[in-house]
């Protein structure tokens, strides 16, 4: 039987698909098995799942047009990899069978993003959390940074990073084209970021004693390889302030903690703590702050639309 080429009803998917998955903003279903190649981590022979999702936050203010995670320039084949946070926070209901043992859940916190292109950055870090104590309202945090290669024949790299906070329906964005992002990341166990834009200041500190799980990631040299490590048992503290006219911290808007933060490091080499800072040159920052409707552009010339968009 021919596998489906687009989304099909759950019952039809189960009947027609021997192994694989289908994903939409509201439905996730699949079945995969270990082929014996995962010799670098403990795993199980099979995994099967079906669950629905109710999105809470995308990547922008609730009810407004959502933003490109890395700015409108990311729609063009300039930087690798391409990255879009599709749903910063949501609630999922359904089940997962892990080696035949079923785990059922209702309104479990969820997150989804899309990566595409040739490879991940030379090295990177990632922090994500949407389960917090001490907050009055839905909170979601995503922070990430990487050492990425610039286009061209020479091997030239630059630091890139961002912090995004959703709180009470408002999106607080900290990116190189609207401010400054600083970080200090250990090879494992410690993540600290501080960032500011014209109106707000944010600070994040995460730690973990968990040894983490090795995962495969796309690399330039060896393709999909065990190149990163993460855990969902991070201890995290998030603070968000209004920024005063002199640039200092003003009113504290949000202070929340979690012991269920997802934290990750990848690539390398990671010989010691990575301290970095990123801010875009003013000309580039102005260009990226200019509203550009990428969908409209590629709608007029669809043959120029890059794969993955």
PDB file of C-alpha atoms in Angstrom:
ATOM      1  CA  UNK A   1       0.000   0.000   0.000  1.00  0.00           C
ATOM      2  CA  UNK A   2       1.274   3.451  -0.949  1.00  0.00           C
ATOM      3  CA  UNK A   3       2.010   5.722   2.050  1.00  0.00           C
ATOM      4  CA  UNK A   4       0.018   8.991   2.244  1.00  0.00           C
ATOM      5  CA  UNK A   5       1.543  12.174   0.808  1.00  0.00           C
ATOM      6  CA  UNK A   6      -0.310  14.525   3.180  1.00  0.00           C
ATOM      7  CA  UNK A   7      -2.184  14.467   6.487  1.00  0.00           C
ATOM      8  CA  UNK A   8      -4.767  11.691   6.809  1.00  0.00           C
ATOM      9  CA  UNK A   9      -7.220  10.739   9.592  1.00  0.00           C
ATOM     10  CA  UNK A  10      -5.577   8.917  12.531  1.00  0.00           C
ATOM     11  CA  UNK A  11      -7.254   5.583  11.761  1.00  0.00           C
ATOM     12  CA  UNK A  12      -6.148   5.689   8.131  1.00  0.00           C
ATOM     13  CA  UNK A  13      -2.601   6.590   9.149  1.00  0.00           C
ATOM     14  CA  UNK A  14      -2.429   3.578  11.484  1.00  0.00           C
ATOM     15  CA  UNK A  15      -3.685   1.308   8.697  1.00  0.00           C
ATOM     16  CA  UNK A  16      -1.450   2.594   5.880  1.00  0.00           C
ATOM     17  CA  UNK A  17       1.825   3.560   7.574  1.00  0.00           C
ATOM     18  CA  UNK A  18       4.161   0.810   8.795  1.00  0.00           C
ATOM     19  CA  UNK A  19       6.700   3.235  10.248  1.00  0.00           C
ATOM     20  CA  UNK A  20       6.777   7.029  10.274  1.00  0.00           C
ATOM     21  CA  UNK A  21       4.868   9.997  11.655  1.00  0.00           C
ATOM     22  CA  UNK A  22       2.623  12.924  10.766  1.00  0.00           C
ATOM     23  CA  UNK A  23       2.734  16.328  12.456  1.00  0.00           C
ATOM     24  CA  UNK A  24       0.478  19.394  12.260  1.00  0.00           C
ATOM     25  CA  UNK A  25       0.072  22.330  14.654  1.00  0.00           C
ATOM     26  CA  UNK A  26      -2.708  20.376  16.393  1.00  0.00           C
ATOM     27  CA  UNK A  27      -1.967  16.660  15.917  1.00  0.00           C
ATOM     28  CA  UNK A  28       1.098  14.428  16.364  1.00  0.00           C
ATOM     29  CA  UNK A  29       1.058  10.710  15.566  1.00  0.00           C
ATOM     30  CA  UNK A  30       3.655   8.111  14.709  1.00  0.00           C
ATOM     31  CA  UNK A  31       5.517   4.845  15.169  1.00  0.00           C
ATOM     32  CA  UNK A  32       9.288   4.313  15.016  1.00  0.00           C
ATOM     33  CA  UNK A  33      11.641   1.446  15.896  1.00  0.00           C
ATOM     34  CA  UNK A  34      15.311   1.193  16.755  1.00  0.00           C
ATOM     35  CA  UNK A  35      17.343  -0.275  13.908  1.00  0.00           C
ATOM     36  CA  UNK A  36      20.261  -1.167  16.164  1.00  0.00           C
ATOM     37  CA  UNK A  37      22.406   1.845  15.260  1.00  0.00           C
ATOM     38  CA  UNK A  38      21.889   3.686  18.572  1.00  0.00           C
ATOM     39  CA  UNK A  39      24.920   2.276  20.372  1.00  0.00           C
ATOM     40  CA  UNK A  40      25.815   5.562  22.094  1.00  0.00           C
ATOM     41  CA  UNK A  41      22.769   5.781  24.401  1.00  0.00           C
ATOM     42  CA  UNK A  42      20.256   3.548  26.145  1.00  0.00           C
ATOM     43  CA  UNK A  43      17.022   3.284  24.184  1.00  0.00           C
ATOM     44  CA  UNK A  44      14.044   0.994  23.528  1.00  0.00           C
ATOM     45  CA  UNK A  45      12.988  -1.076  20.533  1.00  0.00           C
ATOM     46  CA  UNK A  46       9.751   0.781  19.685  1.00  0.00           C
ATOM     47  CA  UNK A  47       7.898   4.018  20.331  1.00  0.00           C
ATOM     48  CA  UNK A  48       4.320   4.860  19.316  1.00  0.00           C
ATOM     49  CA  UNK A  49       2.293   8.005  20.047  1.00  0.00           C
ATOM     50  CA  UNK A  50      -0.919   9.908  19.389  1.00  0.00           C
ATOM     51  CA  UNK A  51      -1.761  13.281  20.911  1.00  0.00           C
ATOM     52  CA  UNK A  52      -3.524  16.545  20.155  1.00  0.00           C
ATOM     53  CA  UNK A  53      -2.165  19.992  21.045  1.00  0.00           C
ATOM     54  CA  UNK A  54      -3.765  23.315  21.925  1.00  0.00           C
ATOM     55  CA  UNK A  55      -1.274  26.133  21.203  1.00  0.00           C
ATOM     56  CA  UNK A  56      -0.906  28.926  23.769  1.00  0.00           C
ATOM     57  CA  UNK A  57       2.034  30.930  22.381  1.00  0.00           C
ATOM     58  CA  UNK A  58       3.628  30.994  18.949  1.00  0.00           C
ATOM     59  CA  UNK A  59       6.507  33.457  18.497  1.00  0.00           C
ATOM     60  CA  UNK A  60       4.958  36.860  19.061  1.00  0.00           C
ATOM     61  CA  UNK A  61       2.143  38.625  20.906  1.00  0.00           C
ATOM     62  CA  UNK A  62      -1.086  36.648  21.233  1.00  0.00           C
ATOM     63  CA  UNK A  63      -3.499  37.685  18.483  1.00  0.00           C
ATOM     64  CA  UNK A  64      -0.815  39.443  16.432  1.00  0.00           C
ATOM     65  CA  UNK A  65       1.134  38.368  13.349  1.00  0.00           C
ATOM     66  CA  UNK A  66       3.834  35.957  14.480  1.00  0.00           C
ATOM     67  CA  UNK A  67       7.515  36.705  13.938  1.00  0.00           C
ATOM     68  CA  UNK A  68      10.401  34.981  12.205  1.00  0.00           C
ATOM     69  CA  UNK A  69      12.572  33.668  15.009  1.00  0.00           C
ATOM     70  CA  UNK A  70      15.826  34.794  13.414  1.00  0.00           C
ATOM     71  CA  UNK A  71      14.407  37.823  11.582  1.00  0.00           C
ATOM     72  CA  UNK A  72      13.101  38.117   8.012  1.00  0.00           C
ATOM     73  CA  UNK A  73      16.616  37.656   6.570  1.00  0.00           C
ATOM     74  CA  UNK A  74      16.483  34.039   7.788  1.00  0.00           C
ATOM     75  CA  UNK A  75      13.947  33.314   5.035  1.00  0.00           C
ATOM     76  CA  UNK A  76      16.763  33.553   2.490  1.00  0.00           C
ATOM     77  CA  UNK A  77      19.561  30.971   2.004  1.00  0.00           C
ATOM     78  CA  UNK A  78      22.201  33.044   3.784  1.00  0.00           C
ATOM     79  CA  UNK A  79      22.799  31.537   7.218  1.00  0.00           C
ATOM     80  CA  UNK A  80      22.851  27.899   8.335  1.00  0.00           C
ATOM     81  CA  UNK A  81      20.823  26.444   9.835  1.00  0.00           C
ATOM     82  CA  UNK A  82      17.315  27.849   9.404  1.00  0.00           C
ATOM     83  CA  UNK A  83      15.323  27.877  12.631  1.00  0.00           C
ATOM     84  CA  UNK A  84      11.742  28.744  13.467  1.00  0.00           C
ATOM     85  CA  UNK A  85       9.985  28.342  16.801  1.00  0.00           C
ATOM     86  CA  UNK A  86       6.511  27.259  15.753  1.00  0.00           C
ATOM     87  CA  UNK A  87       4.926  26.981  19.203  1.00  0.00           C
ATOM     88  CA  UNK A  88       6.696  28.345  22.262  1.00  0.00           C
ATOM     89  CA  UNK A  89       4.052  26.851  24.537  1.00  0.00           C
ATOM     90  CA  UNK A  90       1.042  24.581  24.245  1.00  0.00           C
ATOM     91  CA  UNK A  91      -0.942  21.897  26.061  1.00  0.00           C
ATOM     92  CA  UNK A  92      -1.054  18.336  24.724  1.00  0.00           C
ATOM     93  CA  UNK A  93      -3.409  15.465  25.489  1.00  0.00           C
ATOM     94  CA  UNK A  94      -3.017  11.842  24.411  1.00  0.00           C
ATOM     95  CA  UNK A  95      -0.595   8.986  24.942  1.00  0.00           C
ATOM     96  CA  UNK A  96       2.917   7.698  24.234  1.00  0.00           C
ATOM     97  CA  UNK A  97       3.872   4.004  24.214  1.00  0.00           C
ATOM     98  CA  UNK A  98       7.528   3.570  25.147  1.00  0.00           C
ATOM     99  CA  UNK A  99       8.593  -0.014  24.438  1.00  0.00           C
ATOM    100  CA  UNK A 100       4.962  -1.099  24.741  1.00  0.00           C
ATOM    101  CA  UNK A 101       4.275   0.679  28.036  1.00  0.00           C
ATOM    102  CA  UNK A 102       1.624   3.356  27.619  1.00  0.00           C
ATOM    103  CA  UNK A 103       1.824   6.755  29.310  1.00  0.00           C
ATOM    104  CA  UNK A 104      -1.357   8.835  29.122  1.00  0.00           C
ATOM    105  CA  UNK A 105      -1.380  12.575  29.741  1.00  0.00           C
ATOM    106  CA  UNK A 106      -3.776  15.506  29.696  1.00  0.00           C
ATOM    107  CA  UNK A 107      -2.776  19.162  29.134  1.00  0.00           C
ATOM    108  CA  UNK A 108       0.935  18.365  29.299  1.00  0.00           C
ATOM    109  CA  UNK A 109       3.203  21.355  28.519  1.00  0.00           C
ATOM    110  CA  UNK A 110       4.470  21.247  24.927  1.00  0.00           C
ATOM    111  CA  UNK A 111       6.891  23.035  22.624  1.00  0.00           C
ATOM    112  CA  UNK A 112       7.750  22.730  18.934  1.00  0.00           C
ATOM    113  CA  UNK A 113      10.342  24.178  16.591  1.00  0.00           C
ATOM    114  CA  UNK A 114      11.575  23.521  13.067  1.00  0.00           C
ATOM    115  CA  UNK A 115      15.204  23.228  11.963  1.00  0.00           C
ATOM    116  CA  UNK A 116      16.228  22.853   8.340  1.00  0.00           C
ATOM    117  CA  UNK A 117      19.318  23.281   6.215  1.00  0.00           C
ATOM    118  CA  UNK A 118      22.660  21.481   6.008  1.00  0.00           C
ATOM    119  CA  UNK A 119      23.936  21.461   9.586  1.00  0.00           C
ATOM    120  CA  UNK A 120      23.691  22.942  13.068  1.00  0.00           C
ATOM    121  CA  UNK A 121      26.176  25.654  14.155  1.00  0.00           C
ATOM    122  CA  UNK A 122      29.759  24.780  15.020  1.00  0.00           C
ATOM    123  CA  UNK A 123      28.668  24.762  18.660  1.00  0.00           C
ATOM    124  CA  UNK A 124      25.490  25.866  20.365  1.00  0.00           C
ATOM    125  CA  UNK A 125      23.383  26.032  23.525  1.00  0.00           C
ATOM    126  CA  UNK A 126      19.624  25.984  24.086  1.00  0.00           C
ATOM    127  CA  UNK A 127      17.306  26.584  27.063  1.00  0.00           C
ATOM    128  CA  UNK A 128      13.534  26.138  26.968  1.00  0.00           C
ATOM    129  CA  UNK A 129      10.885  26.096  29.697  1.00  0.00           C
ATOM    130  CA  UNK A 130       7.129  26.578  29.955  1.00  0.00           C
ATOM    131  CA  UNK A 131       6.550  25.085  33.429  1.00  0.00           C
ATOM    132  CA  UNK A 132       7.111  27.715  36.115  1.00  0.00           C
ATOM    133  CA  UNK A 133       6.421  28.370  39.781  1.00  0.00           C
ATOM    134  CA  UNK A 134       5.822  31.861  41.114  1.00  0.00           C
ATOM    135  CA  UNK A 135       4.204  33.368  38.009  1.00  0.00           C
ATOM    136  CA  UNK A 136       0.678  34.696  37.676  1.00  0.00           C
ATOM    137  CA  UNK A 137      -0.200  33.636  34.135  1.00  0.00           C
ATOM    138  CA  UNK A 138       1.256  31.518  31.332  1.00  0.00           C
ATOM    139  CA  UNK A 139       5.024  31.878  30.941  1.00  0.00           C
ATOM    140  CA  UNK A 140       7.302  30.511  28.239  1.00  0.00           C
ATOM    141  CA  UNK A 141      11.046  31.006  27.856  1.00  0.00           C
ATOM    142  CA  UNK A 142      13.282  30.089  24.937  1.00  0.00           C
ATOM    143  CA  UNK A 143      16.945  31.069  24.717  1.00  0.00           C
ATOM    144  CA  UNK A 144      19.612  29.844  22.340  1.00  0.00           C
ATOM    145  CA  UNK A 145      22.917  30.771  20.803  1.00  0.00           C
ATOM    146  CA  UNK A 146      25.469  29.392  18.410  1.00  0.00           C
ATOM    147  CA  UNK A 147      28.755  29.864  16.619  1.00  0.00           C
ATOM    148  CA  UNK A 148      27.612  29.841  13.004  1.00  0.00           C
ATOM    149  CA  UNK A 149      29.528  30.023   9.764  1.00  0.00           C
ATOM    150  CA  UNK A 150      29.095  33.065   7.555  1.00  0.00           C
ATOM    151  CA  UNK A 151      28.466  32.506   3.845  1.00  0.00           C
ATOM    152  CA  UNK A 152      31.510  32.592   1.630  1.00  0.00           C
ATOM    153  CA  UNK A 153      34.588  30.589   0.736  1.00  0.00           C
ATOM    154  CA  UNK A 154      36.541  31.313   3.932  1.00  0.00           C
ATOM    155  CA  UNK A 155      35.719  29.688   7.267  1.00  0.00           C
ATOM    156  CA  UNK A 156      34.530  32.781   9.107  1.00  0.00           C
ATOM    157  CA  UNK A 157      32.227  32.400  12.118  1.00  0.00           C
ATOM    158  CA  UNK A 158      30.120  34.723  14.237  1.00  0.00           C
ATOM    159  CA  UNK A 159      28.254  34.479  17.525  1.00  0.00           C
ATOM    160  CA  UNK A 160      24.459  34.642  17.363  1.00  0.00           C
ATOM    161  CA  UNK A 161      21.984  34.415  20.265  1.00  0.00           C
ATOM    162  CA  UNK A 162      18.503  35.381  21.356  1.00  0.00           C
ATOM    163  CA  UNK A 163      16.111  35.265  24.302  1.00  0.00           C
ATOM    164  CA  UNK A 164      12.333  35.169  23.956  1.00  0.00           C
ATOM    165  CA  UNK A 165       9.866  35.422  26.856  1.00  0.00           C
ATOM    166  CA  UNK A 166       6.089  35.115  26.561  1.00  0.00           C
ATOM    167  CA  UNK A 167       4.117  36.336  29.579  1.00  0.00           C
ATOM    168  CA  UNK A 168       0.424  37.209  29.885  1.00  0.00           C
ATOM    169  CA  UNK A 169       0.022  37.252  26.121  1.00  0.00           C
ATOM    170  CA  UNK A 170       2.936  39.636  25.506  1.00  0.00           C
ATOM    171  CA  UNK A 171       6.153  38.666  23.732  1.00  0.00           C
ATOM    172  CA  UNK A 172       9.427  40.117  25.057  1.00  0.00           C
ATOM    173  CA  UNK A 173      12.072  39.688  22.369  1.00  0.00           C
ATOM    174  CA  UNK A 174      15.815  40.092  22.900  1.00  0.00           C
ATOM    175  CA  UNK A 175      17.773  39.719  19.672  1.00  0.00           C
ATOM    176  CA  UNK A 176      20.982  41.225  18.220  1.00  0.00           C
ATOM    177  CA  UNK A 177      19.051  43.709  16.062  1.00  0.00           C
ATOM    178  CA  UNK A 178      17.148  45.269  19.001  1.00  0.00           C
ATOM    179  CA  UNK A 179      19.708  44.996  21.801  1.00  0.00           C
ATOM    180  CA  UNK A 180      22.520  42.942  23.298  1.00  0.00           C
ATOM    181  CA  UNK A 181      22.679  39.320  24.465  1.00  0.00           C
ATOM    182  CA  UNK A 182      25.434  38.042  26.803  1.00  0.00           C
ATOM    183  CA  UNK A 183      26.055  34.454  27.880  1.00  0.00           C
ATOM    184  CA  UNK A 184      28.278  32.227  29.962  1.00  0.00           C
ATOM    185  CA  UNK A 185      27.790  28.515  29.253  1.00  0.00           C
ATOM    186  CA  UNK A 186      29.765  25.653  30.821  1.00  0.00           C
ATOM    187  CA  UNK A 187      30.571  22.495  28.839  1.00  0.00           C
ATOM    188  CA  UNK A 188      27.771  20.993  30.927  1.00  0.00           C
ATOM    189  CA  UNK A 189      25.694  21.932  33.968  1.00  0.00           C
ATOM    190  CA  UNK A 190      25.532  25.749  33.888  1.00  0.00           C
ATOM    191  CA  UNK A 191      23.764  28.249  31.606  1.00  0.00           C
ATOM    192  CA  UNK A 192      23.656  31.992  32.318  1.00  0.00           C
ATOM    193  CA  UNK A 193      22.268  34.639  29.976  1.00  0.00           C
ATOM    194  CA  UNK A 194      21.509  38.329  30.316  1.00  0.00           C
ATOM    195  CA  UNK A 195      20.016  40.505  27.612  1.00  0.00           C
ATOM    196  CA  UNK A 196      18.499  43.927  27.101  1.00  0.00           C
ATOM    197  CA  UNK A 197      16.543  45.785  24.449  1.00  0.00           C
ATOM    198  CA  UNK A 198      15.253  49.348  24.396  1.00  0.00           C
ATOM    199  CA  UNK A 199      12.532  48.708  26.985  1.00  0.00           C
ATOM    200  CA  UNK A 200      13.385  45.627  29.066  1.00  0.00           C
ATOM    201  CA  UNK A 201      16.142  43.593  30.723  1.00  0.00           C
ATOM    202  CA  UNK A 202      16.117  39.817  31.230  1.00  0.00           C
ATOM    203  CA  UNK A 203      18.343  37.419  33.155  1.00  0.00           C
ATOM    204  CA  UNK A 204      18.356  33.616  33.120  1.00  0.00           C
ATOM    205  CA  UNK A 205      20.319  31.139  35.203  1.00  0.00           C
ATOM    206  CA  UNK A 206      19.987  27.376  34.810  1.00  0.00           C
ATOM    207  CA  UNK A 207      21.848  24.464  36.357  1.00  0.00           C
ATOM    208  CA  UNK A 208      21.512  20.701  36.350  1.00  0.00           C
ATOM    209  CA  UNK A 209      23.020  17.745  38.175  1.00  0.00           C
ATOM    210  CA  UNK A 210      21.525  15.305  35.688  1.00  0.00           C
ATOM    211  CA  UNK A 211      24.150  13.675  33.467  1.00  0.00           C
ATOM    212  CA  UNK A 212      22.062  14.345  30.349  1.00  0.00           C
ATOM    213  CA  UNK A 213      21.236  12.263  27.283  1.00  0.00           C
ATOM    214  CA  UNK A 214      23.320  12.152  24.113  1.00  0.00           C
ATOM    215  CA  UNK A 215      21.366  12.988  20.947  1.00  0.00           C
ATOM    216  CA  UNK A 216      22.134  12.996  17.261  1.00  0.00           C
ATOM    217  CA  UNK A 217      22.363  16.309  15.428  1.00  0.00           C
ATOM    218  CA  UNK A 218      23.206  17.307  11.834  1.00  0.00           C
ATOM    219  CA  UNK A 219      26.885  18.154  11.360  1.00  0.00           C
ATOM    220  CA  UNK A 220      28.814  19.419   8.341  1.00  0.00           C
ATOM    221  CA  UNK A 221      31.582  16.845   8.677  1.00  0.00           C
ATOM    222  CA  UNK A 222      29.798  13.571   9.467  1.00  0.00           C
ATOM    223  CA  UNK A 223      26.101  14.156   8.850  1.00  0.00           C
ATOM    224  CA  UNK A 224      23.708  13.066  11.583  1.00  0.00           C
ATOM    225  CA  UNK A 225      25.986  12.284  14.531  1.00  0.00           C
ATOM    226  CA  UNK A 226      25.876  12.089  18.354  1.00  0.00           C
ATOM    227  CA  UNK A 227      26.898  15.728  18.755  1.00  0.00           C
ATOM    228  CA  UNK A 228      24.789  17.160  21.566  1.00  0.00           C
ATOM    229  CA  UNK A 229      23.519  16.465  25.058  1.00  0.00           C
ATOM    230  CA  UNK A 230      20.403  17.647  26.859  1.00  0.00           C
ATOM    231  CA  UNK A 231      18.083  17.045  29.777  1.00  0.00           C
ATOM    232  CA  UNK A 232      14.645  18.207  30.871  1.00  0.00           C
ATOM    233  CA  UNK A 233      15.676  18.292  34.525  1.00  0.00           C
ATOM    234  CA  UNK A 234      17.215  21.723  34.712  1.00  0.00           C
ATOM    235  CA  UNK A 235      16.755  24.121  37.636  1.00  0.00           C
ATOM    236  CA  UNK A 236      16.048  27.578  36.238  1.00  0.00           C
ATOM    237  CA  UNK A 237      15.468  31.115  37.455  1.00  0.00           C
ATOM    238  CA  UNK A 238      13.953  33.756  35.160  1.00  0.00           C
ATOM    239  CA  UNK A 239      13.778  37.486  35.895  1.00  0.00           C
ATOM    240  CA  UNK A 240      12.377  40.243  33.674  1.00  0.00           C
ATOM    241  CA  UNK A 241      12.534  43.982  34.388  1.00  0.00           C
ATOM    242  CA  UNK A 242      11.414  47.183  32.757  1.00  0.00           C
ATOM    243  CA  UNK A 243      14.392  49.248  31.662  1.00  0.00           C
ATOM    244  CA  UNK A 244      14.789  52.768  33.041  1.00  0.00           C
ATOM    245  CA  UNK A 245      15.828  55.814  30.992  1.00  0.00           C
ATOM    246  CA  UNK A 246      19.454  55.412  32.094  1.00  0.00           C
ATOM    247  CA  UNK A 247      19.523  51.748  31.025  1.00  0.00           C
ATOM    248  CA  UNK A 248      19.391  50.217  34.495  1.00  0.00           C
ATOM    249  CA  UNK A 249      16.882  47.696  35.846  1.00  0.00           C
ATOM    250  CA  UNK A 250      13.577  49.242  36.852  1.00  0.00           C
ATOM    251  CA  UNK A 251      10.313  47.572  37.880  1.00  0.00           C
ATOM    252  CA  UNK A 252      10.481  43.787  38.238  1.00  0.00           C
ATOM    253  CA  UNK A 253       7.791  42.376  35.921  1.00  0.00           C
ATOM    254  CA  UNK A 254       8.409  38.665  36.359  1.00  0.00           C
ATOM    255  CA  UNK A 255      10.375  36.389  38.656  1.00  0.00           C
ATOM    256  CA  UNK A 256       9.765  32.667  38.307  1.00  0.00           C
ATOM    257  CA  UNK A 257      11.574  29.375  38.838  1.00  0.00           C
ATOM    258  CA  UNK A 258      11.360  25.844  37.501  1.00  0.00           C
ATOM    259  CA  UNK A 259      12.902  22.428  38.077  1.00  0.00           C
ATOM    260  CA  UNK A 260      11.708  21.127  34.691  1.00  0.00           C
ATOM    261  CA  UNK A 261      13.707  23.259  32.273  1.00  0.00           C
ATOM    262  CA  UNK A 262      15.132  21.762  29.089  1.00  0.00           C
ATOM    263  CA  UNK A 263      18.831  22.600  28.684  1.00  0.00           C
ATOM    264  CA  UNK A 264      21.267  21.592  25.952  1.00  0.00           C
ATOM    265  CA  UNK A 265      24.783  22.027  24.614  1.00  0.00           C
ATOM    266  CA  UNK A 266      26.049  20.776  21.285  1.00  0.00           C
ATOM    267  CA  UNK A 267      28.846  20.792  18.763  1.00  0.00           C
ATOM    268  CA  UNK A 268      32.275  21.814  19.937  1.00  0.00           C
ATOM    269  CA  UNK A 269      34.908  21.544  20.947  1.00  0.00           C
ATOM    270  CA  UNK A 270      33.870  22.532  24.480  1.00  0.00           C
ATOM    271  CA  UNK A 271      37.193  22.719  26.302  1.00  0.00           C
ATOM    272  CA  UNK A 272      36.042  25.328  28.821  1.00  0.00           C
ATOM    273  CA  UNK A 273      33.265  27.784  29.653  1.00  0.00           C
ATOM    274  CA  UNK A 274      31.995  29.713  26.626  1.00  0.00           C
ATOM    275  CA  UNK A 275      31.526  33.424  27.271  1.00  0.00           C
ATOM    276  CA  UNK A 276      30.029  35.433  24.452  1.00  0.00           C
ATOM    277  CA  UNK A 277      28.201  38.584  23.447  1.00  0.00           C
ATOM    278  CA  UNK A 278      26.280  39.478  20.332  1.00  0.00           C
ATOM    279  CA  UNK A 279      24.841  42.683  18.892  1.00  0.00           C
ATOM    280  CA  UNK A 280      24.226  43.509  15.238  1.00  0.00           C
ATOM    281  CA  UNK A 281      25.947  46.448  13.489  1.00  0.00           C
ATOM    282  CA  UNK A 282      23.590  49.435  13.342  1.00  0.00           C
ATOM    283  CA  UNK A 283      23.045  49.247   9.558  1.00  0.00           C
ATOM    284  CA  UNK A 284      22.093  45.556   9.736  1.00  0.00           C
ATOM    285  CA  UNK A 285      19.994  46.135  12.863  1.00  0.00           C
ATOM    286  CA  UNK A 286      17.976  48.840  11.090  1.00  0.00           C
ATOM    287  CA  UNK A 287      17.423  46.566   8.102  1.00  0.00           C
ATOM    288  CA  UNK A 288      16.222  43.694  10.284  1.00  0.00           C
ATOM    289  CA  UNK A 289      13.893  45.999  12.225  1.00  0.00           C
ATOM    290  CA  UNK A 290      12.236  47.047   8.954  1.00  0.00           C
ATOM    291  CA  UNK A 291       8.928  45.178   8.488  1.00  0.00           C
ATOM    292  CA  UNK A 292       9.243  42.822   5.507  1.00  0.00           C
ATOM    293  CA  UNK A 293       6.403  40.554   4.386  1.00  0.00           C
ATOM    294  CA  UNK A 294       8.378  37.528   3.179  1.00  0.00           C
ATOM    295  CA  UNK A 295       5.205  35.571   2.333  1.00  0.00           C
ATOM    296  CA  UNK A 296       4.111  38.379   0.006  1.00  0.00           C
ATOM    297  CA  UNK A 297       7.497  38.469  -1.707  1.00  0.00           C
ATOM    298  CA  UNK A 298       7.630  34.745  -2.367  1.00  0.00           C
ATOM    299  CA  UNK A 299       3.940  34.743  -3.266  1.00  0.00           C
ATOM    300  CA  UNK A 300       4.783  36.996  -6.204  1.00  0.00           C
ATOM    301  CA  UNK A 301       7.845  34.942  -7.235  1.00  0.00           C
ATOM    302  CA  UNK A 302       7.232  31.430  -5.846  1.00  0.00           C
ATOM    303  CA  UNK A 303      10.064  29.877  -7.895  1.00  0.00           C
ATOM    304  CA  UNK A 304      12.549  31.795  -5.689  1.00  0.00           C
ATOM    305  CA  UNK A 305      11.100  30.381  -2.472  1.00  0.00           C
ATOM    306  CA  UNK A 306      13.803  28.391  -0.604  1.00  0.00           C
ATOM    307  CA  UNK A 307      13.089  24.778   0.381  1.00  0.00           C
ATOM    308  CA  UNK A 308      11.616  24.428   3.855  1.00  0.00           C
ATOM    309  CA  UNK A 309       9.597  27.650   3.952  1.00  0.00           C
TER     310      UNK A 309
END
